[in-house]
Tab-separated table of C-alpha atoms and ligand atoms in Angstrom:
chain	number	residue	atom	x	y	z
Y	85	UNK	CA	-12.189	-8.238	-46.905
Y	86	UNK	CA	-12.879	-5.919	-44.742
Y	87	UNK	CA	-14.308	-2.384	-45.449
Y	88	UNK	CA	-12.995	-0.477	-42.005
Y	89	UNK	CA	-9.586	1.054	-42.518
Y	90	UNK	CA	-7.045	2.420	-39.762
Y	91	UNK	CA	-5.010	5.594	-40.762
Y	92	UNK	CA	-2.129	6.387	-38.498
Y	93	UNK	CA	-0.584	9.123	-41.642
Y	94	UNK	CA	-1.669	12.157	-39.134
Y	95	UNK	CA	0.223	10.260	-35.482
Y	96	UNK	CA	3.744	10.329	-37.665
Y	97	UNK	CA	4.792	12.608	-35.378
Y	98	UNK	CA	4.694	10.640	-32.597
Y	99	UNK	CA	4.014	7.189	-33.630
Y	100	UNK	CA	7.118	6.221	-36.030
Y	101	UNK	CA	7.047	2.662	-38.004
Y	102	UNK	CA	10.159	1.479	-35.416
Y	103	UNK	CA	8.454	1.935	-32.538
Y	104	UNK	CA	5.089	0.033	-33.642
Y	105	UNK	CA	7.907	-2.530	-34.928
Y	106	UNK	CA	8.924	-2.624	-31.318
Y	107	UNK	CA	5.637	-4.208	-30.429
Y	108	UNK	CA	5.512	-7.044	-32.761
Y	109	UNK	CA	6.519	-9.510	-30.072
Y	110	UNK	CA	4.485	-7.924	-27.468
Y	111	UNK	CA	1.399	-7.882	-29.696
Y	112	UNK	CA	2.014	-11.402	-30.357
Y	113	UNK	CA	1.931	-12.588	-26.740
Y	114	UNK	CA	-1.330	-10.312	-26.527
Y	115	UNK	CA	-2.986	-11.738	-28.957
Y	116	UNK	CA	-2.418	-15.511	-27.763
Y	117	UNK	CA	-3.924	-14.256	-24.263
Y	118	UNK	CA	-6.791	-13.043	-26.114
Y	119	UNK	CA	-7.340	-16.048	-28.467
Y	120	UNK	CA	-6.218	-18.467	-26.272
Y	121	UNK	CA	-8.258	-17.177	-23.300
Y	122	UNK	CA	-4.936	-16.740	-20.713
Y	123	UNK	CA	-4.903	-13.474	-19.700
Y	124	UNK	CA	-6.488	-11.687	-16.790
Y	125	UNK	CA	-10.437	-11.421	-16.731
Y	126	UNK	CA	-10.390	-14.563	-19.204
Y	127	UNK	CA	-13.924	-16.211	-18.188
Y	128	UNK	CA	-15.202	-12.705	-20.038
Y	129	UNK	CA	-13.883	-13.415	-23.622
Y	130	UNK	CA	-17.176	-14.830	-24.960
Y	131	UNK	CA	-17.595	-12.143	-26.885
Y	132	UNK	CA	-14.178	-13.045	-28.659
Y	133	UNK	CA	-15.927	-15.785	-31.126
Y	134	UNK	CA	-19.599	-14.329	-30.676
Y	135	UNK	CA	-20.317	-13.318	-34.145
Y	136	UNK	CA	-19.321	-16.410	-35.823
Y	137	UNK	CA	-21.264	-18.940	-33.065
Y	138	UNK	CA	-24.692	-16.535	-33.194
Y	139	UNK	CA	-27.413	-19.107	-33.077
Y	140	UNK	CA	-29.928	-19.128	-36.438
Y	141	UNK	CA	-32.539	-20.171	-33.954
Y	142	UNK	CA	-31.809	-17.197	-31.417
Y	143	UNK	CA	-31.605	-14.786	-34.536
Y	144	UNK	CA	-35.169	-16.090	-35.930
Y	145	UNK	CA	-36.875	-15.940	-32.181
Y	146	UNK	CA	-35.569	-12.211	-31.935
Y	147	UNK	CA	-36.572	-11.594	-35.332
Y	148	UNK	CA	-40.225	-12.619	-34.678
Y	149	UNK	CA	-40.323	-11.067	-31.083
Y	150	UNK	CA	-39.587	-7.822	-32.666
Y	151	UNK	CA	-42.458	-8.536	-35.538
Y	152	UNK	CA	-44.739	-9.236	-32.311
Y	153	UNK	CA	-43.397	-6.358	-30.704
Y	154	UNK	CA	-43.785	-3.889	-33.612
Y	155	UNK	CA	-47.523	-4.636	-34.053
Y	156	UNK	CA	-48.631	-4.204	-30.719
Y	157	UNK	CA	-46.759	-1.362	-29.676
Y	158	UNK	CA	-46.739	2.211	-30.288
Y	159	UNK	CA	-43.587	2.607	-28.252
Y	160	UNK	CA	-40.876	0.326	-26.683
Y	161	UNK	CA	-39.068	1.132	-23.600
Y	162	UNK	CA	-35.839	-0.392	-23.370
Y	163	UNK	CA	-34.966	-0.027	-20.328
Y	164	UNK	CA	-30.769	-0.642	-18.591
Y	165	UNK	CA	-27.854	1.065	-17.876
Y	166	UNK	CA	-24.390	0.880	-19.037
Y	167	UNK	CA	-23.370	-2.134	-21.173
Y	168	UNK	CA	-27.186	-2.875	-20.743
Y	169	UNK	CA	-28.093	0.299	-23.097
Y	170	UNK	CA	-25.474	2.058	-24.590
Y	171	UNK	CA	-24.865	-0.734	-27.374
Y	172	UNK	CA	-28.653	-0.654	-28.732
Y	173	UNK	CA	-28.716	2.822	-28.267
Y	174	UNK	CA	-25.441	3.709	-30.216
Y	175	UNK	CA	-26.352	1.319	-33.458
Y	176	UNK	CA	-30.241	2.487	-33.355
Y	177	UNK	CA	-28.787	6.394	-33.153
Y	178	UNK	CA	-26.744	5.829	-35.821
Y	179	UNK	CA	-28.826	4.173	-38.440
Y	180	UNK	CA	-32.123	6.417	-37.804
Y	181	UNK	CA	-32.909	9.321	-39.323
Y	182	UNK	CA	-31.975	12.121	-37.013
Y	183	UNK	CA	-35.668	13.215	-36.535
Y	184	UNK	CA	-36.665	9.618	-35.688
Y	185	UNK	CA	-38.133	10.820	-32.561
Y	186	UNK	CA	-40.297	12.911	-33.982
Y	187	UNK	CA	-41.494	10.444	-37.387
Y	188	UNK	CA	-42.873	7.248	-35.732
Y	189	UNK	CA	-46.217	6.495	-37.025
Y	190	UNK	CA	-46.870	4.062	-34.376
Y	191	UNK	CA	-47.524	0.410	-34.446
Y	192	UNK	CA	-45.206	-1.186	-37.281
Y	193	UNK	CA	-42.948	1.937	-36.527
Y	194	UNK	CA	-42.636	1.932	-32.857
Y	195	UNK	CA	-40.881	4.825	-30.901
Y	196	UNK	CA	-37.912	3.539	-28.835
Y	197	UNK	CA	-37.146	5.508	-25.583
Y	198	UNK	CA	-34.773	4.247	-23.017
Y	199	UNK	CA	-35.345	4.254	-19.102
Y	200	UNK	CA	-33.144	3.203	-16.545
Y	201	UNK	CA	-30.299	4.724	-17.156
Y	202	UNK	CA	-30.805	7.547	-15.183
Y	203	UNK	CA	-32.527	8.253	-11.559
Y	204	UNK	CA	-34.029	11.441	-12.814
Y	205	UNK	CA	-37.617	12.505	-11.268
Y	206	UNK	CA	-38.719	14.423	-14.115
Y	207	UNK	CA	-37.124	12.231	-16.725
Y	208	UNK	CA	-39.308	9.033	-15.095
Y	209	UNK	CA	-42.334	11.053	-14.509
Y	210	UNK	CA	-42.522	12.697	-18.066
Y	211	UNK	CA	-41.963	9.415	-19.703
Y	212	UNK	CA	-44.581	8.072	-17.433
Y	213	UNK	CA	-47.179	10.647	-18.573
Y	214	UNK	CA	-45.635	10.275	-22.494
Y	215	UNK	CA	-46.632	6.522	-21.818
Y	216	UNK	CA	-50.208	7.409	-20.640
Y	217	UNK	CA	-51.696	7.114	-24.092
Y	218	UNK	CA	-49.888	4.932	-25.860
Y	219	UNK	CA	-49.506	1.142	-26.708
Y	220	UNK	CA	-46.314	0.138	-25.483
Y	221	UNK	CA	-43.885	-2.803	-24.330
Y	222	UNK	CA	-40.729	-3.117	-22.411
Y	223	UNK	CA	-37.470	-4.857	-22.473
Y	224	UNK	CA	-35.933	-4.742	-19.520
Y	225	UNK	CA	-32.246	-5.721	-19.464
Y	226	UNK	CA	-29.621	-6.348	-16.858
Y	227	UNK	CA	-27.243	-8.881	-16.802
Y	228	UNK	CA	-26.849	-8.796	-12.841
Y	229	UNK	CA	-30.661	-8.144	-12.454
Y	230	UNK	CA	-29.880	-6.114	-9.629
Y	231	UNK	CA	-28.706	-2.757	-10.543
Y	232	UNK	CA	-30.418	-0.069	-9.019
Y	233	UNK	CA	-31.228	2.510	-11.688
Y	234	UNK	CA	-33.035	-0.047	-13.963
Y	235	UNK	CA	-34.492	-1.883	-11.217
Y	236	UNK	CA	-36.042	1.326	-10.009
Y	237	UNK	CA	-37.680	2.565	-13.448
Y	238	UNK	CA	-38.570	-1.486	-14.281
Y	239	UNK	CA	-40.308	-0.971	-10.849
Y	240	UNK	CA	-42.325	2.014	-12.110
Y	241	UNK	CA	-43.025	1.193	-15.560
Y	242	UNK	CA	-44.219	-2.192	-14.311
Y	243	UNK	CA	-46.867	-0.799	-12.122
Y	244	UNK	CA	-47.945	1.301	-15.108
Y	245	UNK	CA	-48.189	-1.243	-17.899
Y	246	UNK	CA	-50.235	-3.659	-15.096
Y	247	UNK	CA	-52.272	-0.609	-14.165
Y	248	UNK	CA	-52.939	-0.390	-17.798
Y	249	UNK	CA	-53.590	-3.818	-19.623
Y	250	UNK	CA	-53.958	-6.026	-16.063
Y	251	UNK	CA	-51.137	-8.200	-14.925
Y	252	UNK	CA	-51.664	-11.170	-17.467
Y	253	UNK	CA	-51.724	-9.037	-20.439
Y	254	UNK	CA	-48.770	-6.795	-19.077
Y	255	UNK	CA	-46.549	-9.736	-18.582
Y	256	UNK	CA	-46.939	-10.655	-22.549
Y	257	UNK	CA	-45.658	-6.931	-23.260
Y	258	UNK	CA	-42.294	-7.117	-21.218
Y	259	UNK	CA	-39.219	-8.997	-22.272
Y	260	UNK	CA	-36.831	-9.682	-20.146
Y	261	UNK	CA	-32.804	-10.219	-20.657
Y	262	UNK	CA	-30.928	-11.251	-17.912
Y	263	UNK	CA	-28.737	-14.013	-16.536
Y	264	UNK	CA	-29.326	-17.679	-17.303
Y	265	UNK	CA	-30.235	-18.398	-13.405
Y	266	UNK	CA	-29.382	-15.665	-11.194
Y	267	UNK	CA	-30.633	-12.318	-10.214
Y	268	UNK	CA	-33.783	-10.805	-9.544
Y	269	UNK	CA	-35.117	-9.985	-12.684
Y	270	UNK	CA	-34.628	-13.995	-13.696
Y	271	UNK	CA	-36.864	-14.248	-10.577
Y	272	UNK	CA	-39.617	-12.135	-11.762
Y	273	UNK	CA	-38.973	-13.041	-15.120
Y	274	UNK	CA	-39.860	-16.432	-14.401
Y	275	UNK	CA	-42.543	-16.014	-11.765
Y	276	UNK	CA	-44.314	-13.666	-14.011
Y	277	UNK	CA	-43.817	-15.989	-16.979
Y	278	UNK	CA	-42.059	-12.927	-19.084
Y	279	UNK	CA	-40.273	-13.830	-22.423
Y	280	UNK	CA	-36.705	-14.008	-21.394
Y	281	UNK	CA	-33.322	-13.641	-23.258
Y	282	UNK	CA	-29.878	-14.761	-21.775
Y	283	UNK	CA	-26.581	-12.816	-21.352
Y	284	UNK	CA	-24.124	-15.642	-21.409
Y	285	UNK	CA	-21.903	-15.849	-18.304
Y	286	UNK	CA	-18.966	-14.787	-20.384
Y	287	UNK	CA	-19.623	-11.749	-21.791
Y	288	UNK	CA	-19.608	-8.481	-19.833
Y	289	UNK	CA	-21.858	-5.663	-20.271
Y	290	UNK	CA	-19.744	-3.814	-22.785
Y	291	UNK	CA	-19.256	-6.482	-24.910
Y	292	UNK	CA	-22.900	-7.239	-25.200
Y	293	UNK	CA	-24.109	-5.658	-28.121
Y	294	UNK	CA	-23.752	-8.521	-29.842
Y	295	UNK	CA	-25.669	-10.765	-28.147
Y	296	UNK	CA	-29.926	-9.714	-27.207
Y	297	UNK	CA	-28.685	-6.767	-25.170
Y	298	UNK	CA	-28.295	-5.076	-28.301
Y	299	UNK	CA	-29.824	-7.507	-30.764
Y	300	UNK	CA	-33.727	-7.735	-29.787
Y	301	UNK	CA	-33.978	-3.556	-29.476
Y	302	UNK	CA	-32.267	-2.766	-32.836
Y	303	UNK	CA	-34.475	-5.731	-34.814
Y	304	UNK	CA	-36.867	-3.929	-33.306
Y	305	UNK	CA	-36.628	-0.605	-34.350
Y	306	UNK	CA	-36.325	-2.075	-37.989
Y	307	UNK	CA	-32.480	-2.757	-38.679
Y	308	UNK	CA	-30.777	-6.079	-39.750
Y	309	UNK	CA	-29.287	-8.136	-37.403
Y	310	UNK	CA	-28.348	-10.847	-39.877
Y	311	UNK	CA	-26.220	-8.216	-41.580
Y	312	UNK	CA	-24.631	-6.056	-38.089
Y	313	UNK	CA	-24.005	-10.111	-36.945
Y	314	UNK	CA	-22.007	-10.498	-40.523
Y	315	UNK	CA	-20.177	-7.335	-40.053
Y	316	UNK	CA	-19.070	-8.082	-36.946
Y	317	UNK	CA	-17.674	-11.523	-38.000
Y	318	UNK	CA	-15.840	-10.562	-41.020
Y	319	UNK	CA	-13.957	-8.560	-38.790
Y	320	UNK	CA	-13.803	-11.168	-36.021
Y	321	UNK	CA	-12.190	-13.637	-39.122
Y	322	UNK	CA	-10.067	-10.770	-40.381
Y	323	UNK	CA	-8.389	-9.710	-37.100
Y	324	UNK	CA	-7.786	-13.269	-36.233
Y	325	UNK	CA	-6.072	-14.240	-39.331
Y	326	UNK	CA	-4.241	-11.167	-40.005
Y	327	UNK	CA	-0.902	-10.786	-37.443
Y	328	UNK	CA	0.682	-8.331	-39.394
Y	329	UNK	CA	0.858	-5.207	-36.752
Y	330	UNK	CA	0.377	-2.893	-39.371
Y	331	UNK	CA	-2.229	-4.728	-41.611
Y	332	UNK	CA	-4.587	-5.349	-38.738
Y	333	UNK	CA	-6.535	-2.610	-37.851
Y	334	UNK	CA	-6.935	-3.812	-34.533
Y	335	UNK	CA	-3.775	-4.507	-33.427
Y	336	UNK	CA	-2.497	-1.583	-34.937
Y	337	UNK	CA	-5.015	1.156	-32.901
Y	338	UNK	CA	-4.429	-0.714	-29.480
Y	339	UNK	CA	-0.472	-0.349	-30.687
Y	340	UNK	CA	-0.277	3.406	-31.571
Y	341	UNK	CA	-2.977	4.761	-28.886
Y	342	UNK	CA	-0.356	2.944	-26.171
Y	343	UNK	CA	2.736	4.714	-27.438
Y	344	UNK	CA	1.086	7.819	-27.421
Y	345	UNK	CA	-0.272	7.397	-24.049
Y	346	UNK	CA	3.271	6.168	-23.028
Y	347	UNK	CA	4.457	9.714	-24.363
Y	348	UNK	CA	2.061	11.895	-22.239
Y	349	UNK	CA	-1.271	11.629	-24.473
Y	350	UNK	CA	-3.023	10.834	-21.782
Y	351	UNK	CA	-6.766	11.591	-23.215
Y	352	UNK	CA	-8.034	9.925	-26.462
Y	353	UNK	CA	-10.803	12.547	-27.631
Y	354	UNK	CA	-12.886	10.703	-30.392
Y	355	UNK	CA	-14.290	12.995	-32.872
Y	356	UNK	CA	-17.279	12.347	-35.190
Y	357	UNK	CA	-18.665	14.936	-37.908
Y	358	UNK	CA	-22.138	12.677	-38.523
Y	359	UNK	CA	-24.425	13.678	-35.746
Y	360	UNK	CA	-26.347	10.220	-35.546
Y	361	UNK	CA	-22.630	8.953	-34.512
Y	362	UNK	CA	-23.010	10.244	-30.929
Y	363	UNK	CA	-24.208	7.686	-28.864
Y	364	UNK	CA	-21.510	5.134	-30.657
Y	365	UNK	CA	-18.985	7.769	-28.992
Y	366	UNK	CA	-21.122	7.099	-25.846
Y	367	UNK	CA	-20.452	3.427	-26.142
Y	368	UNK	CA	-17.148	3.756	-27.023
Y	369	UNK	CA	-16.470	6.234	-23.907
Y	370	UNK	CA	-17.719	3.595	-21.802
Y	371	UNK	CA	-15.906	0.045	-23.337
Y	372	UNK	CA	-13.003	1.750	-23.296
Y	373	UNK	CA	-13.397	3.999	-19.758
Y	374	UNK	CA	-14.435	1.157	-18.251
Y	375	UNK	CA	-12.124	-1.641	-19.310
Y	376	UNK	CA	-8.730	0.657	-19.203
Y	377	UNK	CA	-9.298	3.102	-16.143
Y	378	UNK	CA	-8.003	1.088	-13.303
Y	379	UNK	CA	-4.522	0.144	-11.231
Y	380	UNK	CA	-4.373	4.087	-11.423
Y	381	UNK	CA	-3.353	3.827	-15.142
Y	382	UNK	CA	-5.543	4.253	-18.449
Y	383	UNK	CA	-6.415	6.612	-21.091
Y	384	UNK	CA	-8.855	8.851	-20.402
Y	385	UNK	CA	-11.744	8.899	-23.217
Y	386	UNK	CA	-13.500	12.141	-24.249
Y	387	UNK	CA	-15.878	12.362	-26.949
Y	388	UNK	CA	-16.476	15.789	-29.227
Y	389	UNK	CA	-19.316	16.083	-32.022
Y	390	UNK	CA	-17.838	18.209	-34.909
Y	391	UNK	CA	-18.490	20.696	-36.313
Y	392	UNK	CA	-20.714	21.688	-33.290
Y	393	UNK	CA	-18.036	21.114	-30.760
Y	394	UNK	CA	-15.057	23.178	-32.499
Y	395	UNK	CA	-17.239	25.936	-31.316
Y	396	UNK	CA	-16.834	24.893	-28.047
Y	397	UNK	CA	-14.439	22.702	-27.270
Y	398	UNK	CA	-12.227	23.555	-30.069
Y	399	UNK	CA	-10.125	26.180	-28.677
Y	400	UNK	CA	-9.175	23.390	-25.780
Y	401	UNK	CA	-7.845	21.092	-28.333
Y	402	UNK	CA	-5.958	23.437	-30.548
Y	403	UNK	CA	-4.426	24.732	-27.734
Y	404	UNK	CA	-5.053	23.516	-24.378
Y	405	UNK	CA	-2.916	21.247	-22.118
Y	406	UNK	CA	-1.012	19.262	-24.546
Y	407	UNK	CA	-1.868	15.465	-23.124
Y	408	UNK	CA	-4.521	14.531	-25.956
Y	409	UNK	CA	-4.694	12.406	-29.112
Y	410	UNK	CA	-7.927	12.436	-31.497
Y	411	UNK	CA	-9.577	9.743	-33.281
Y	412	UNK	CA	-11.937	10.583	-35.718
Y	413	UNK	CA	-14.752	7.742	-37.184
Y	414	UNK	CA	-14.594	9.191	-40.543
Y	415	UNK	CA	-18.023	8.536	-42.963
Y	416	UNK	CA	-17.112	8.611	-46.154
Y	417	UNK	CA	-20.712	8.362	-48.205
Y	418	UNK	CA	-23.730	10.502	-46.564
Y	419	UNK	CA	-27.169	8.512	-47.014
Y	420	UNK	CA	-28.525	11.658	-48.714
Y	421	UNK	CA	-27.803	14.307	-51.067
Y	422	UNK	CA	-27.904	18.138	-50.307
Y	423	UNK	CA	-26.539	20.798	-52.495
Y	424	UNK	CA	-25.965	24.534	-51.387
Y	425	UNK	CA	-27.920	26.082	-53.609
Y	426	UNK	CA	-27.309	29.694	-55.696
Y	427	UNK	CA	-28.335	33.126	-54.203
Y	428	UNK	CA	-28.800	36.057	-56.228
Y	429	UNK	CA	-28.416	38.610	-53.606
Y	430	UNK	CA	-25.422	36.226	-52.286
Y	431	UNK	CA	-25.539	38.701	-48.727
Y	432	UNK	CA	-23.555	35.746	-47.101
Y	433	UNK	CA	-21.322	35.465	-49.393
Y	434	UNK	CA	-21.821	31.729	-49.823
Y	435	UNK	CA	-22.290	31.722	-53.584
Y	436	UNK	CA	-18.552	30.028	-53.953
Y	437	UNK	CA	-20.041	27.306	-52.677
Y	438	UNK	CA	-23.199	27.318	-54.645
Y	439	UNK	CA	-23.568	23.563	-55.822
Y	440	UNK	CA	-21.340	21.981	-53.681
Y	441	UNK	CA	-22.591	18.986	-51.513
Y	442	UNK	CA	-22.757	19.427	-47.858
Y	443	UNK	CA	-20.696	16.462	-47.510
Y	444	UNK	CA	-17.917	18.103	-49.729
Y	445	UNK	CA	-17.809	21.043	-47.268
Y	446	UNK	CA	-17.979	18.955	-43.629
Y	447	UNK	CA	-15.139	16.791	-45.302
Y	448	UNK	CA	-13.022	20.269	-45.859
Y	449	UNK	CA	-13.498	21.198	-42.373
Y	450	UNK	CA	-12.825	17.698	-41.110
Y	451	UNK	CA	-9.489	17.586	-43.382
Y	452	UNK	CA	-8.982	21.389	-42.145
Y	453	UNK	CA	-9.693	20.343	-38.455
Y	454	UNK	CA	-7.156	17.524	-38.498
Y	455	UNK	CA	-4.083	19.265	-39.777
Y	456	UNK	CA	-4.704	22.411	-37.273
Y	457	UNK	CA	-4.633	19.553	-34.468
Y	458	UNK	CA	-1.644	18.179	-35.717
Y	459	UNK	CA	0.055	21.663	-36.005
Y	460	UNK	CA	-0.968	21.864	-32.180
Y	461	UNK	CA	0.532	18.575	-31.400
Y	462	UNK	CA	-2.602	16.690	-31.140
Y	463	UNK	CA	-1.878	13.355	-33.113
Y	464	UNK	CA	-4.562	11.996	-35.019
Y	465	UNK	CA	-5.471	8.758	-35.473
Y	466	UNK	CA	-8.535	8.082	-38.635
Y	467	UNK	CA	-11.135	5.135	-38.369
Y	468	UNK	CA	-12.280	5.322	-42.027
Y	469	UNK	CA	-15.933	3.629	-43.101
Y	470	UNK	CA	-17.211	3.742	-46.353
Y	471	UNK	CA	-20.547	4.505	-45.224
Y	472	UNK	CA	-22.765	4.054	-42.226
Y	473	UNK	CA	-25.161	0.599	-42.249
Y	474	UNK	CA	-25.655	-2.414	-40.220
Y	475	UNK	CA	-23.007	-4.617	-41.387
Y	476	UNK	CA	-20.003	-1.525	-41.012
Y	477	UNK	CA	-21.285	-0.762	-37.743
Y	478	UNK	CA	-21.203	-4.420	-37.177
Y	479	UNK	CA	-17.488	-4.489	-38.395
Y	480	UNK	CA	-16.669	-0.920	-36.328
Y	481	UNK	CA	-18.037	-2.745	-33.091
Y	482	UNK	CA	-15.624	-5.719	-32.927
Y	483	UNK	CA	-12.944	-3.723	-34.152
Y	484	UNK	CA	-13.651	-1.484	-30.933
Y	485	UNK	CA	-14.043	-4.683	-28.705
Y	486	UNK	CA	-10.959	-6.490	-29.992
Y	487	UNK	CA	-9.030	-3.082	-30.109
Y	488	UNK	CA	-9.574	-2.538	-26.145
Y	489	UNK	CA	-8.742	-6.181	-25.270
Y	490	UNK	CA	-5.435	-5.809	-26.487
Y	491	UNK	CA	-4.952	-2.364	-25.784
Y	492	UNK	CA	-5.697	-2.892	-21.997
Y	493	UNK	CA	-3.467	-6.014	-22.180
Y	494	UNK	CA	-0.587	-4.087	-23.200
Y	495	UNK	CA	-1.370	-1.296	-20.583
Y	496	UNK	CA	-1.102	-4.178	-18.145
Y	497	UNK	CA	-4.211	-4.222	-16.748
Y	498	UNK	CA	-7.645	-6.621	-16.809
Y	499	UNK	CA	-9.790	-4.902	-19.409
Y	500	UNK	CA	-13.103	-7.075	-18.257
Y	501	UNK	CA	-13.860	-6.215	-14.644
Y	502	UNK	CA	-15.146	-2.940	-13.307
Y	503	UNK	CA	-14.075	-3.221	-9.289
Y	504	UNK	CA	-14.077	0.975	-9.140
Y	505	UNK	CA	-17.851	1.135	-10.055
Y	506	UNK	CA	-18.461	-0.593	-6.808
Y	507	UNK	CA	-17.588	2.630	-4.923
Y	508	UNK	CA	-19.908	4.971	-5.467
Y	509	UNK	CA	-22.803	2.127	-5.083
Y	510	UNK	CA	-21.358	1.293	-1.635
Y	511	UNK	CA	-21.772	5.007	-0.225
Y	512	UNK	CA	-25.416	5.417	-1.995
Y	513	UNK	CA	-26.292	2.138	-0.404
Y	514	UNK	CA	-24.915	3.488	2.748
Y	515	UNK	CA	-26.973	6.565	2.768
Y	516	UNK	CA	-30.274	5.367	1.475
Y	517	UNK	CA	-29.743	3.020	4.826
Y	518	UNK	CA	-29.952	-0.214	3.006
Y	519	UNK	CA	-30.755	-3.576	4.543
Y	520	UNK	CA	-26.863	-5.373	5.126
Y	521	UNK	CA	-25.301	-1.677	4.837
Y	522	UNK	CA	-26.080	-0.781	8.637
Y	523	UNK	CA	-22.242	-0.181	9.514
Y	524	UNK	CA	-21.661	1.573	6.267
Y	525	UNK	CA	-24.342	4.026	7.165
Y	526	UNK	CA	-23.191	4.994	10.410
Y	527	UNK	CA	-19.533	5.604	9.244
Y	528	UNK	CA	-20.712	7.430	5.961
Y	529	UNK	CA	-22.910	10.028	8.202
Y	530	UNK	CA	-20.084	10.561	10.246
Y	531	UNK	CA	-18.093	12.025	7.372
Y	532	UNK	CA	-21.452	13.684	6.341
Y	533	UNK	CA	-21.432	15.932	9.415
Y	534	UNK	CA	-17.751	16.414	9.695
T	792	PA5	O1	-20.367	-3.038	-18.757
T	792	PA5	C1	-20.481	-3.269	-17.988
T	792	PA5	O2	-20.757	-4.641	-17.134
T	792	PA5	C2	-21.598	-2.267	-16.861
T	792	PA5	O3	-21.713	-1.213	-17.644
T	792	PA5	C3	-23.093	-3.000	-16.773
T	792	PA5	O4	-23.548	-3.325	-17.826
T	792	PA5	C4	-24.010	-2.260	-16.134
T	792	PA5	O5	-23.424	-1.759	-14.801
T	792	PA5	C5	-25.231	-2.519	-16.206
T	792	PA5	O6	-25.445	-3.905	-15.428
T	792	PA5	P1	-26.399	-4.997	-15.377
T	792	PA5	O7	-26.135	-5.343	-16.928
T	792	PA5	O8	-25.997	-5.918	-14.910
T	792	PA5	O9	-27.586	-4.177	-14.924
């Protein structure tokens, strides 16, 4: 059995059982496309069977490298962008103490920091300053091996590392995760003899968190990749064998969101009540946004952190344009216990909560918010986890991956390509006068002058 549950009771005014049942034959078809690899983008379906196929030798190698990195580094810089960044960050943040960045003790407990996910000059300069007096290693991740943002960050950090340790020792502190045979990173890794891990050809960036892209950073941050894989594998098996649309959570989620979309609910707001799930929402936004937003179609994925954003975005969700539905990732049990203390003066009037746990207050805020939003015509889907740990996050990741594939097929798009991402790159290269973009440079300069 799986631990994750999907509940659509609070979407009932928009999604009825009869409407779901109308998807029965369609969902069989979409499942077939995924499992028999007959749909659009079928050369990128390597993630479907991945959890059950991860080789023990790969896990052991990652665990060994994680130990090595931990013993010789106070800090580890993970370089990557999009799917080569968000998965690792989502899982590490979800599992970590909220203040772990301030608590790192150096060796055996290195701090994980990220680069190459922006081109901010201050960000990168400040990172280099921070690293100056630290022992550190680099994990550089790029499937194509040619993405501009991580390539720039890697060039700067490699120079910094080589100046610190000398070229040969620096090379032993660099781990490259890239394509098996092509790309600039692969060429460099071979030339400099970096330890290399492969991103399989048939797995796209945003579906890659269960490859070394996610596994190496997660392992070195001190978390069990075996449990993470186990959770994903259990979900894989369950979703494959369960054909009932009401019992298969990925099917139910995919169908419900498509019914809502067809009724004009074109924005899905993911909400959490657990601050360390913020980057999980970012990972989900990329997975669904990049997979579904094409051919002038797709649900816009947005994210909020509650109760924080109830004091900013809450007004819009309750009362703004009624094109929203909300998906709450609910975590039943926090890791810690904290009770509100009594106060003899009770000037803040909170003694009615004395002895109550913060999680109880949070849960009442969650329940009250869901009901208020439902009253405001924002239907609600709940994804429920008993607690946050490596195993449940494995289930959650695979659930969302499969939900995305099925939802994208129901929507009638290819959930595995991202042609729209090229447009900004072409303009940026033209403006930067990259060799090979001469004609585009002429054209874009005319547009800027006009
Ligand atoms: O999901 C995707 O395919 C993208 O987000 C990529 O992961 C991202 O653009 C980074 O690409 P690469 O790993 O080739 O550097």
